[in-house]
Amino acid sequence: MRQGWAMPLALATLAGVTTGALATTALLQGLGVAALWCLVWRRGRESLLLAVVMLVTVRILLVAGGELAPGLSRQDVRLDARVLDVSPQAGMARLDLSVDACRPLRSGLPGCDGLGRVRLSVYQGPDIQVGERWRLTARLRPPAGAANPGTFDYRGWLWREGIQATGYLRQTPAPHRLAEADVSVRRLALAHLDEQGLAPRPSRWLAALTLGAERRLEAQDWELLNASGTTHLVVISGLHIGLVAAFALGLARLLARCLMPGRWRMAIWPWWFAGMVAAGYALLAGLEAPAMRALVMALVGLWVASGRHAPGAWQAWWLALALILLLDPLSAWRPGLWLSFLAVALLILIWQGRSRPCGVRGWCLALVRTQWLLAPLMAAAVLLAFGRLAPAAPLVNLVAVPLVSALMVPLGLASWLLAWVPPLSMACWTLFAGLTQGLATVLEVAVALLPLWQPPPEQRWPLVIGLGLISALWALPGLDRRWRVAGTLLLAAGSVWLPVSEPMRGSLWARVYDVGQGQLVELRTTHYRALVDTGPRFGSGFMPLETLWAPGQAFDDVIVSHGDQDHAGGLAALEAEHDVGRYLAPPGETLPVAADACRAGHAWRRDGVEFRFLWPPARVEGLSSNDRSCVLLVTAGPHRLLIPGDVGRRVERSFLRSMAEPVTVLVAGHHGSHTSSGPSLVRRLTPGSVVFSAARDSRFGHPAAEVVRRFRLAGSCLWSTAQDGALTLRLGGRGDPGISAARPLSWRSSGVGRDCLALESPASIPGLPVPTSTEAETP
């Protein structure tokens, strides 16, 4: 490839990614005009680049357009699909399926012909193996995920994995196997590994390190690797494929030296052989996105190292980026792509023009220097992508990188090459197991001394910029060492003393979290922190509360409005991971924790903000669990926030007698069900803003159409966690309250944003199935 093509080709792929992502009329029309211009003026180079833009754009639009239609949400469909992956979990399994055919079981529903990949939960059913083809009945919904500040973006993960629908397996009609799995060397290797009797941890790490089976790693493995900043070592990456390619190249060049002593340096076939071996290993490892990315970079690297008509380092960097995005446009949304390319770019910048290290001492010093120069930039990138910092990473990687690359990976690969000689293979595995246990011990000690840190969201961007500048100070050539040291100390001091924002006296910060079908509200004043409800616990055992904060948080009060699972389901995670000063709950409510009773009239003040219970009364006999809910009113300056739990209309009329003024913000009762938010409450309170804590595509249909219309007629601004994600409220200052939504930060979302009156009830959207009244009332 000519030297001038690599960068334009990469920029063309990035333009295609941008066009496909935004998919605006203006951009698509611009593509058409550019295509017409190329045809008229016969511009060959521009036509090729434009074809690349259009190809990437179309591929992204096909993935987006193939997502399950809203009208098929919660409807049964028949799938003919091939099993791509099976992930066992507690009491269930996750299936990733490549769909060959899809059709709804009911007539009159939209089609699903464009569906390509789905993810199913299986709670009971037949033994399903990777590679098999099945005819399944599933109940699906469009891809969705909670949107909370600083947490894992599950919706974004589904998108970049190309998953166009999620759901669960139905037992009727019964699943039917259409074809057995084809022979797979990788599955045979994993089955052979399971028979060897290795200790669990070395067996899991060997499968991940050598065969790309990182799904075998357990939660405790990922926690340790994340906290130590070493996750890059256990996925098939450039390190592993590069080692395989280097070994194959060395072997082939040795053979070439024996076969053609006078001409071996000019032989091309060793480089081709190394590339084919690397490609074969990537295929064996499953050719997932990281392996494919590493393979492309390794092949380009072999081309550059061969030195014959090869591009320069930066041209190779642009070429590799272009090829990866052409092969897999969704890689543009994977943080790993940009982490690896940032690392390679910095390595090029560091070593370009420098002499090659000599001797063991020279290589050791080069490794230390490279690691320390990479550390700030990689820390900034990880912080930006995942919201966490592993302080132990620079020190740990000085030990872990050479240990894994020089010993563990070669031993693991050698054990597979020697599998036909069991004693030698077992010897390699035994040594690998010992090194694994030793490395795990080192990581555990390092994490105990320097635990994982998750800075507050407001500190992340300043830290990212500071770490990036520190990296630039030491990587860019020509700067005096004194300036580098002074700049580093100044930036480090500024990062340490970054102020943490907190509410002023008399102000209240409240956040209604996106927890699906449930409720969790956080309240903060200057020196006070409380929760109202703890969110749900799902059938799989997952509690959204586990994902919201790092362990070790302190809460002064936790108010459990009532004991239903969608309000009190997260208590187990709260007790296990955080410190709580006091629990408050309705009298007579059965909870797994000891709680004081919340009673009407009970009030307290913190930092100039008043908290007062309006319900329940002292005697709650005869009241349902919903109608016993704690009703909390918070007053911060001129603003009032009301959180009524799940009380019904009769109870609303009871506590309204004690309210003389309207409220600024209302968290709608019972998630917007028609059993709450009656006409008398809406007329009396006329809330400026209403927040519905509801699940996207919920079978309960929250919020109910009549409730939405009632608040609209009252002039209320409507928000829903189902569409907007977590809602952050800032009350107590002068003027209108500040309300911000989490979901509009992502282009893939469709929250109501500032157009707060655009909220619709699911029952009022054409094409969506309307839940029955029984479903709407069930908690």
XYZ file of C-alpha atoms in Angstrom, residues 43-747:
705
model
C -12.088 10.795 -8.987
C -10.649 7.320 -8.343
C -8.996 7.889 -4.934
C -11.910 9.856 -3.550
C -14.374 7.272 -4.883
C -12.565 4.469 -3.054
C -12.488 6.396 0.211
C -16.144 7.325 -0.186
C -16.973 3.662 -0.793
C -15.269 2.850 2.525
C -17.335 5.522 4.300
C -20.544 4.154 2.805
C -19.642 0.524 3.582
C -18.990 1.249 7.259
C -22.104 3.433 7.467
C -24.328 0.726 5.983
C -22.956 -1.940 8.305
C -23.689 0.171 11.366
C -27.151 1.089 10.110
C -27.913 -2.605 9.506
C -27.060 -3.424 13.123
C -29.139 -0.512 14.436
C -32.026 -1.220 12.050
C -32.052 -4.909 12.941
C -32.844 -4.266 16.598
C -36.110 -5.772 17.788
C -39.124 -3.625 16.939
C -40.882 -2.117 20.000
C -44.098 -3.823 18.910
C -42.462 -7.218 19.545
C -41.505 -6.392 23.123
C -42.757 -9.099 25.521
C -44.100 -11.138 22.586
C -43.198 -14.770 21.825
C -41.089 -15.374 18.711
C -39.751 -18.525 17.083
C -35.987 -18.535 16.550
C -33.774 -20.819 14.486
C -30.336 -20.004 15.813
C -26.796 -21.211 16.330
C -25.352 -21.079 19.857
C -22.315 -18.799 20.010
C -21.678 -18.883 23.737
C -23.071 -20.369 26.953
C -22.309 -18.614 30.260
C -23.446 -20.592 33.333
C -24.498 -18.465 36.305
C -26.134 -19.085 39.652
C -29.397 -20.899 38.911
C -29.415 -19.945 35.236
C -27.389 -19.600 32.044
C -26.910 -16.928 29.390
C -27.040 -17.873 25.719
C -25.605 -15.753 22.915
C -27.292 -16.784 19.664
C -26.702 -16.056 16.001
C -30.181 -15.951 14.483
C -30.837 -17.684 11.152
C -34.616 -17.156 11.088
C -37.135 -15.335 13.266
C -40.911 -15.015 13.143
C -43.541 -13.885 15.680
C -45.972 -16.555 16.871
C -48.921 -14.146 16.745
C -50.252 -12.672 13.537
C -50.449 -8.938 13.002
C -47.112 -8.198 14.711
C -44.044 -6.558 13.131
C -41.464 -8.830 11.519
C -38.073 -9.683 12.946
C -36.228 -10.766 9.804
C -33.348 -8.359 10.441
C -32.543 -9.851 13.850
C -28.979 -11.173 13.794
C -27.843 -11.736 17.371
C -29.778 -12.135 20.625
C -28.971 -12.882 24.263
C -31.285 -15.176 26.231
C -31.576 -16.088 29.906
C -32.327 -19.765 30.542
C -33.700 -20.669 33.968
C -34.549 -24.267 33.117
C -34.375 -26.292 29.966
C -32.291 -28.765 27.976
C -28.512 -29.008 27.945
C -27.467 -26.538 25.241
C -23.885 -26.541 23.969
C -21.857 -24.040 21.954
C -22.005 -24.670 18.207
C -25.387 -26.414 18.185
C -28.376 -25.166 16.172
C -31.724 -24.976 17.957
C -35.313 -24.029 17.297
C -36.371 -22.015 20.330
C -39.331 -19.993 21.511
C -38.281 -16.819 23.299
C -39.887 -13.750 24.754
C -37.751 -10.791 23.696
C -37.457 -7.079 24.216
C -35.292 -4.391 22.577
C -31.823 -3.923 24.084
C -31.963 -1.898 27.265
C -29.937 -1.226 30.373
C -29.878 1.000 33.420
C -28.322 4.449 33.010
C -26.734 5.664 36.246
C -23.783 8.080 36.540
C -20.443 6.332 36.909
C -21.752 2.780 36.464
C -21.396 0.066 33.829
C -23.356 0.901 30.677
C -25.054 -2.415 29.912
C -27.021 -0.894 27.032
C -23.781 0.331 25.483
C -22.211 -3.105 25.956
C -25.115 -4.762 24.143
C -24.700 -2.316 21.276
C -20.970 -2.799 20.782
C -21.412 -6.579 20.967
C -24.026 -6.384 18.187
C -26.789 -7.859 20.383
C -30.115 -6.683 18.967
C -32.535 -8.151 21.519
C -32.533 -9.733 24.962
C -35.056 -12.000 26.619
C -35.619 -15.426 28.092
C -36.296 -18.940 26.868
C -39.903 -20.172 26.879
C -40.622 -23.802 27.659
C -43.633 -24.111 25.355
C -43.281 -25.063 22.602
C -40.340 -27.142 23.829
C -36.877 -26.301 22.411
C -35.794 -28.570 19.576
C -32.208 -29.289 18.560
C -31.779 -28.882 14.795
C -28.108 -29.837 14.429
C -25.233 -31.010 16.576
C -22.189 -28.830 17.055
C -19.410 -29.093 14.486
C -16.023 -30.374 15.606
C -14.124 -27.598 17.372
C -10.451 -27.859 18.355
C -11.031 -25.219 21.020
C -13.901 -27.107 22.664
C -11.913 -30.337 22.531
C -8.979 -28.559 24.184
C -11.171 -27.147 26.951
C -12.723 -30.569 27.543
C -9.229 -32.082 27.736
C -8.207 -29.414 30.243
C -11.219 -30.214 32.433
C -10.056 -33.828 32.665
C -6.560 -33.015 33.964
C -7.471 -32.324 37.587
C -5.744 -28.942 37.849
C -6.633 -26.630 40.710
C -9.614 -24.401 39.828
C -7.774 -21.078 39.583
C -4.832 -22.275 37.416
C -7.305 -24.134 35.195
C -9.420 -20.986 34.681
C -6.393 -18.782 34.040
C -4.830 -21.287 31.641
C -8.047 -21.427 29.620
C -8.217 -17.615 29.505
C -4.516 -17.023 28.793
C -4.057 -19.582 26.045
C -7.499 -20.291 24.562
C -9.303 -16.978 25.014
C -11.906 -18.558 27.328
C -12.065 -15.553 29.649
C -15.722 -16.327 30.375
C -14.434 -19.146 32.574
C -12.975 -16.580 34.950
C -15.133 -16.066 38.018
C -16.193 -12.822 39.657
C -13.377 -13.066 42.204
C -10.821 -13.341 39.384
C -12.144 -10.235 37.638
C -12.264 -8.279 40.917
C -8.604 -9.081 41.586
C -7.506 -8.287 38.043
C -9.489 -5.036 37.912
C -8.179 -3.864 41.269
C -4.569 -4.569 40.239
C -4.865 -3.182 36.697
C -3.879 -6.475 35.034
C -6.989 -7.453 33.061
C -5.044 -6.930 29.824
C -2.885 -9.938 30.703
C -5.627 -12.575 30.721
C -7.436 -11.856 27.449
C -6.080 -12.902 24.082
C -4.303 -9.724 23.030
C -1.270 -8.501 21.156
C 0.939 -9.967 23.885
C -0.217 -13.543 23.280
C -0.536 -13.429 19.503
C 2.736 -11.507 19.296
C 4.505 -14.221 21.286
C 3.062 -16.930 19.046
C 4.066 -15.006 15.924
C 7.593 -14.349 17.289
C 8.058 -18.030 18.172
C 6.861 -19.140 14.716
C 9.056 -16.531 13.023
C 12.133 -17.567 14.979
C 11.523 -21.236 14.201
C 10.951 -20.539 10.491
C 14.033 -18.324 10.166
C 16.137 -20.979 11.895
C 14.856 -23.509 9.399
C 15.517 -21.087 6.543
C 19.105 -20.605 7.766
C 19.614 -24.354 7.644
C 18.027 -24.786 4.219
C 19.493 -21.725 2.475
C 22.606 -20.555 4.404
C 23.554 -17.852 1.958
C 20.148 -16.361 1.286
C 18.107 -16.906 4.470
C 17.993 -13.213 5.405
C 16.141 -12.434 2.173
C 13.571 -15.227 2.520
C 9.970 -14.023 2.676
C 8.252 -17.274 3.574
C 9.209 -17.182 7.322
C 7.185 -13.997 7.685
C 4.232 -15.544 5.881
C 4.542 -18.639 8.046
C 4.530 -16.527 11.238
C 1.441 -14.679 10.018
C -0.412 -17.926 9.264
C 0.487 -19.399 12.667
C -0.728 -16.211 14.386
C -3.969 -16.354 12.383
C -4.454 -20.015 13.267
C -3.946 -19.284 16.965
C -6.434 -16.379 16.832
C -8.979 -18.704 15.207
C -8.331 -21.318 17.899
C -8.978 -18.665 20.555
C -12.365 -17.912 19.019
C -11.443 -14.782 17.021
C -13.389 -12.566 19.405
C -12.979 -8.812 19.038
C -9.761 -8.505 21.141
C -8.167 -11.477 19.343
C -9.091 -10.123 15.918
C -7.739 -6.700 16.829
C -4.502 -8.241 18.081
C -4.207 -10.397 14.943
C -4.548 -7.416 12.599
C -1.963 -5.454 14.576
C 0.380 -8.479 14.644
C 0.093 -8.990 10.874
C 0.788 -5.323 10.212
C 3.676 -5.506 12.684
C 5.151 -8.514 10.858
C 4.875 -6.595 7.600
C 6.659 -3.595 9.102
C 9.377 -5.758 10.699
C 10.017 -7.605 7.432
C 11.345 -4.329 6.050
C 10.465 -5.025 2.428
C 8.148 -2.404 0.931
C 6.713 -1.950 4.436
C 5.119 1.264 5.740
C 6.594 3.310 8.539
C 5.463 2.912 12.138
C 2.811 5.629 12.036
C 1.495 4.501 8.645
C 1.213 0.984 10.048
C -0.679 2.389 13.063
C -3.225 4.108 10.808
C -3.483 1.053 8.571
C -4.179 -1.285 11.492
C -6.882 1.076 12.777
C -8.492 1.227 9.335
C -8.499 -2.551 8.871
C -9.967 -3.234 12.303
C -12.799 -0.745 11.829
C -13.476 -2.132 8.356
C -13.710 -5.689 9.690
C -15.687 -4.746 12.804
C -17.138 -1.197 12.820
C -18.664 -1.735 16.272
C -15.106 -1.868 17.656
C -15.251 1.913 17.652
C -17.405 1.663 20.798
C -15.081 -0.761 22.596
C -12.752 0.954 25.088
C -10.189 -1.817 24.535
C -9.626 -0.665 20.952
C -8.631 2.834 21.966
C -6.666 1.630 25.008
C -4.510 -0.615 22.821
C -4.013 1.988 20.086
C -3.148 4.673 22.623
C -0.569 2.349 24.143
C 0.977 1.539 20.753
C 1.012 5.227 19.760
C 2.834 6.136 22.961
C 5.334 3.309 22.421
C 6.033 4.614 18.914
C 6.487 8.116 20.308
C 8.784 6.896 23.070
C 11.024 4.643 21.008
C 11.030 6.248 17.573
C 14.589 7.314 16.792
C 16.075 5.621 19.852
C 18.690 2.902 19.640
C 17.748 -0.690 20.404
C 18.523 -1.780 24.009
C 21.593 -3.983 24.473
C 22.045 -6.808 26.940
C 19.866 -7.970 29.819
C 20.418 -4.804 31.827
C 19.461 -2.627 28.858
C 16.256 -4.555 28.213
C 15.304 -4.490 31.907
C 15.805 -0.728 32.076
C 13.826 -0.333 28.861
C 10.968 -2.357 30.330
C 10.907 -0.252 33.505
C 11.060 3.005 31.555
C 8.329 1.919 29.146
C 6.039 0.756 31.939
C 6.386 3.984 33.878
C 5.822 6.100 30.789
C 2.751 4.067 29.824
C 1.275 4.063 33.334
C -0.147 7.654 33.477
C -1.727 7.507 30.006
C -3.203 4.040 30.553
C -4.515 5.130 33.965
C -6.176 8.147 32.348
C -7.722 5.990 29.616
C -9.010 3.385 32.087
C -10.401 6.132 34.326
C -12.200 7.702 31.383
C -13.579 4.379 30.107
C -14.397 2.581 33.355
C -14.385 5.231 36.112
C -11.722 3.566 38.259
C -8.016 3.740 39.048
C -5.774 0.861 40.101
C -2.943 2.530 42.077
C -1.064 -0.767 42.241
C -0.975 -1.191 38.446
C 2.421 0.452 37.648
C 4.287 -1.574 40.285
C 2.372 -4.797 39.711
C 2.846 -4.721 35.940
C 6.613 -4.476 36.364
C 6.392 -7.995 37.806
C 3.308 -9.334 36.046
C 4.136 -8.390 32.439
C 7.513 -10.184 32.247
C 6.211 -13.096 34.333
C 3.191 -13.636 32.095
C 4.919 -12.930 28.787
C 8.214 -14.708 29.430
C 7.044 -17.683 31.496
C 3.309 -18.261 31.909
C 2.135 -17.852 28.315
C 5.049 -19.850 26.836
C 4.494 -22.590 29.425
C 0.765 -22.647 28.708
C 1.282 -22.827 24.947
C 4.002 -25.441 25.320
C 1.652 -27.594 27.375
C -0.765 -27.679 24.426
C 1.984 -28.417 21.910
C 3.120 -31.305 24.131
C -0.381 -32.590 24.860
C 0.447 -35.790 22.964
C 3.235 -36.430 25.546
C 1.238 -36.378 28.824
C 4.200 -36.328 31.262
C 5.778 -33.310 29.576
C 2.425 -31.558 29.216
C 1.592 -32.135 32.878
C 5.015 -30.835 33.904
C 4.333 -27.602 32.035
C 0.893 -27.319 33.611
C 2.306 -27.931 37.084
C 4.834 -25.136 36.645
C 2.090 -22.901 35.223
C -0.125 -23.632 38.251
C 2.671 -22.681 40.647
C 3.336 -19.418 38.816
C -0.396 -18.660 38.758
C -0.740 -19.085 42.499
C 2.379 -16.964 43.064
C 1.132 -14.186 40.786
C -2.302 -14.228 42.435
C -0.658 -13.870 45.844
C 1.390 -10.896 44.631
C -1.750 -9.271 43.222
C -3.699 -9.835 46.447
C -0.948 -8.264 48.556
C -0.648 -5.298 46.184
C -4.411 -4.718 46.170
C -4.539 -4.936 49.976
C -1.883 -2.224 50.202
C -3.199 -0.096 47.306
C -6.895 -0.886 46.781
C -8.938 0.038 43.729
C -10.060 3.671 43.798
C -13.245 5.002 42.211
C -13.067 8.821 42.351
C -16.272 10.869 42.410
C -17.626 11.646 38.914
C -16.822 15.362 39.206
C -13.125 14.545 39.768
C -12.699 12.213 36.790
C -12.149 14.695 33.973
C -9.587 16.801 35.915
C -7.731 13.589 36.813
C -7.842 12.341 33.222
C -6.444 15.641 31.921
C -3.768 15.723 34.629
C -2.598 12.163 33.960
C -2.583 12.788 30.216
C -0.415 15.897 30.660
C 2.002 14.001 32.907
C 2.336 11.329 30.233
C 2.955 13.978 27.562
C 5.604 15.691 29.713
C 7.693 12.523 29.858
C 6.980 11.136 26.383
C 7.527 14.188 24.198
C 11.161 14.657 23.155
C 13.192 17.796 23.706
C 11.964 18.841 27.173
C 14.461 19.499 29.924
C 14.273 16.975 32.780
C 13.778 19.747 35.347
C 10.659 20.946 33.529
C 9.347 17.376 33.409
C 9.821 16.868 37.160
C 8.390 20.275 38.092
C 5.365 19.809 35.846
C 4.716 16.335 37.209
C 4.864 17.518 40.832
C 2.587 20.466 40.073
C -0.001 18.326 38.273
C 0.134 15.608 40.937
C -0.384 18.169 43.709
C -3.321 19.696 41.848
C -4.900 16.259 41.398
C -4.539 15.387 45.086
C -6.203 18.625 46.204
C -9.114 18.520 43.803
C -12.190 19.752 45.677
C -15.104 17.359 46.079
C -18.371 19.148 45.392
C -21.066 18.908 48.038
C -24.378 20.629 48.714
C -24.284 24.030 50.390
C -26.102 24.516 53.662
C -29.852 24.637 53.078
C -29.555 22.721 49.784
C -30.585 19.181 48.936
C -29.131 16.945 46.245
C -31.419 14.057 45.384
C -30.950 11.301 42.816
C -33.659 8.900 41.663
C -31.657 5.943 40.369
C -32.529 3.860 37.341
C -32.993 0.408 38.923
C -35.624 -1.071 36.616
C -38.895 -2.113 38.253
C -38.246 -0.633 41.684
C -37.244 2.487 43.559
C -34.022 3.831 45.067
C -33.595 7.520 45.944
C -30.446 9.042 47.433
C -30.713 12.264 49.499
C -27.691 14.403 50.412
C -27.140 17.583 52.358
C -23.794 19.041 53.429
C -23.141 16.467 56.177
C -26.020 14.030 55.794
C -26.667 11.131 53.443
C -29.770 8.962 53.288
C -31.488 6.443 51.060
C -35.181 6.006 50.453
C -35.598 2.336 49.458
C -32.887 0.022 48.183
C -34.099 -1.069 44.747
C -35.151 -4.553 43.640
C -33.625 -7.993 43.811
C -34.221 -9.968 40.620
C -34.852 -13.682 40.241
C -31.220 -14.261 39.244
C -30.097 -12.763 42.582
C -28.803 -9.570 40.959
C -29.352 -6.349 42.927
C -28.835 -3.046 41.041
C -27.674 -1.423 44.291
C -24.468 -3.497 44.006
C -23.428 -1.530 40.907
C -24.019 2.022 42.148
C -21.140 2.668 44.552
C -17.794 1.253 45.571
C -17.953 -0.788 48.814
C -17.564 1.037 52.114
C -20.104 3.852 51.660
C -21.670 5.377 54.785
C -25.366 6.277 55.051
C -26.836 8.050 58.055
C -30.372 6.787 57.431
C -31.940 4.198 55.159
C -35.712 4.549 54.867
C -37.447 1.427 53.567
C -40.860 2.645 52.442
C -42.259 -0.926 52.715
C -41.100 -4.506 52.399
C -41.925 -5.325 48.764
C -38.985 -6.761 46.809
C -38.873 -3.849 44.379
C -38.287 -1.436 47.283
C -36.402 -3.554 49.853
C -34.660 -6.061 47.564
C -31.228 -4.457 47.877
C -31.008 -4.682 51.657
C -28.701 -7.717 51.504
C -26.143 -5.877 49.356
C -26.454 -2.762 51.520
C -25.762 -4.730 54.709
C -22.871 -6.662 53.182
C -20.971 -3.778 51.555
C -21.869 -0.504 53.285
C -22.305 1.110 56.721
C -25.771 2.249 57.802
C -26.417 4.357 60.882
C -30.169 3.729 61.186
C -32.933 1.912 59.353
C -36.492 3.268 59.278
C -39.505 1.268 58.089
C -43.298 1.110 58.641
C -44.495 -0.462 61.905
C -45.027 -4.204 61.631
C -43.020 -4.590 58.411
C -40.921 -7.774 58.246
C -37.388 -6.989 57.079
C -34.034 -8.799 57.343
C -32.663 -5.856 59.384
C -33.752 -4.208 62.629
C -35.510 -0.923 61.912
C -37.067 1.965 63.834
C -40.657 2.807 62.960
C -41.430 5.718 60.643
C -44.559 7.520 61.907
C -46.534 10.529 60.742
C -45.248 13.700 62.385
C -41.715 12.430 62.987
C -39.357 15.179 61.738
C -35.670 16.111 61.850
C -33.395 18.801 60.383
C -29.961 18.426 58.844
C -27.886 21.316 57.483
C -30.934 23.573 57.169
C -33.053 20.943 55.354
C -36.192 19.524 57.011
C -37.268 15.861 56.707
C -40.767 14.909 57.842
C -42.920 11.788 57.620
C -46.546 12.335 56.599
C -47.555 8.650 56.861
C -48.131 6.001 58.296
C -50.112 6.608 61.488
C -49.260 4.962 64.794
C -51.785 2.161 64.195
C -51.481 0.354 60.854
C -53.817 -2.588 61.424
C -55.950 -3.305 58.388
C -53.623 -1.493 55.994
C -51.967 -3.368 53.106
C -48.195 -3.383 52.750
C -48.454 -0.695 50.054
C -50.702 1.530 52.143
C -48.324 1.285 55.125
C -45.562 2.918 53.070
C -43.477 5.649 54.669
C -44.366 8.966 52.984
C -41.467 11.423 53.227
C -41.596 15.174 52.616
C -38.258 17.031 52.323
C -38.168 20.839 52.435
C -35.043 22.665 51.218
C -35.509 26.437 51.107
C -38.397 27.217 48.738
C -38.460 23.700 47.286
C -40.353 20.632 48.507
C -39.779 17.004 47.483
C -42.418 14.340 48.196
C -41.708 10.564 48.076
C -44.971 8.675 48.788
C -43.856 5.059 48.286
C -46.645 2.825 46.991
C -49.609 4.254 48.897
C -52.985 4.223 47.160
C -55.462 7.025 46.535
C -57.319 6.601 49.846
C -54.110 7.128 51.819
C -53.188 10.078 49.593
C -56.400 11.822 50.572
C -55.553 11.199 54.244
C -52.100 12.788 54.349
C -53.046 15.636 51.987
C -54.896 17.244 54.925
C -51.508 18.047 56.488
C -50.110 19.721 53.356
C -50.861 23.360 52.735
C -48.495 24.124 49.854
C -47.715 22.597 46.449
C -44.584 20.481 45.953
C -41.714 21.223 43.632
C -40.890 17.608 42.744
C -42.984 14.482 43.235
C -41.626 10.947 42.906
C -44.844 9.410 41.589
C -46.481 6.872 43.868
C -46.355 3.181 42.911
C -44.136 3.909 39.872
C -47.001 5.691 38.089
C -49.609 2.960 38.533
C -53.261 4.035 38.204
C -53.800 2.957 41.841
C -51.911 6.097 42.975
C -51.576 9.769 41.957
C -55.301 10.359 42.215
C -57.057 13.557 41.071
C -57.149 15.042 44.581
C -53.378 14.691 45.012
C -52.640 16.207 41.604
C -55.000 19.163 42.178
C -53.698 19.880 45.684
C -49.974 19.479 45.040
C -49.701 20.650 41.372
C -46.071 19.413 41.260
C -43.692 21.324 39.039
C -41.902 18.093 38.090
C -42.896 14.444 38.399
C -40.439 11.538 38.332
C -41.635 8.017 37.510
C -39.291 5.333 38.827
C -40.182 2.652 36.276
C -38.604 -0.032 34.120
C -38.182 0.194 30.388
C -40.516 -2.244 28.574
C -42.017 -3.280 31.904
C -44.872 -5.755 31.727
C -46.735 -3.554 34.224
C -47.047 -0.685 31.742
C -45.888 2.049 34.146
C -46.677 4.895 34.027
C -50.397 4.457 33.362
C -51.861 6.570 30.550
C -54.485 8.198 32.769
C -51.815 9.243 35.309
C -49.653 10.786 32.592
C -52.639 12.754 31.223
C -53.599 13.894 34.712
C -50.160 15.383 35.383
C -49.980 16.907 31.921
C -53.250 18.741 32.436
C -51.824 20.069 35.717
C -48.818 21.472 33.819
C -46.239 19.187 35.436
C -42.896 18.451 33.789
C -42.658 14.662 33.441
C -39.579 12.463 33.752
C -39.111 8.699 33.775
C -36.066 6.637 34.728
C -37.144 4.196 31.996
C -36.421 6.811 29.340
C -34.156 9.341 31.033
C -32.065 7.099 33.277
C -31.163 8.377 36.732
C -32.566 11.825 37.541
C -30.427 14.199 39.600
C -32.255 17.005 41.446
C -30.687 20.078 43.046
C -33.110 21.798 45.368
C -32.880 24.640 47.833
C -31.330 27.408 45.755
C -33.052 30.381 44.267
C -35.057 29.938 41.105
C -36.198 26.690 39.534
C -34.757 23.375 40.713
C -31.975 21.855 38.658
C -32.884 18.507 37.073
C -30.477 16.529 34.890
C -30.903 13.136 33.251
C -28.233 10.454 32.865
C -29.387 8.858 29.613
C -29.092 11.825 27.199
C -25.324 11.635 27.704
C -25.381 8.635 25.341
C -26.274 9.041 21.665
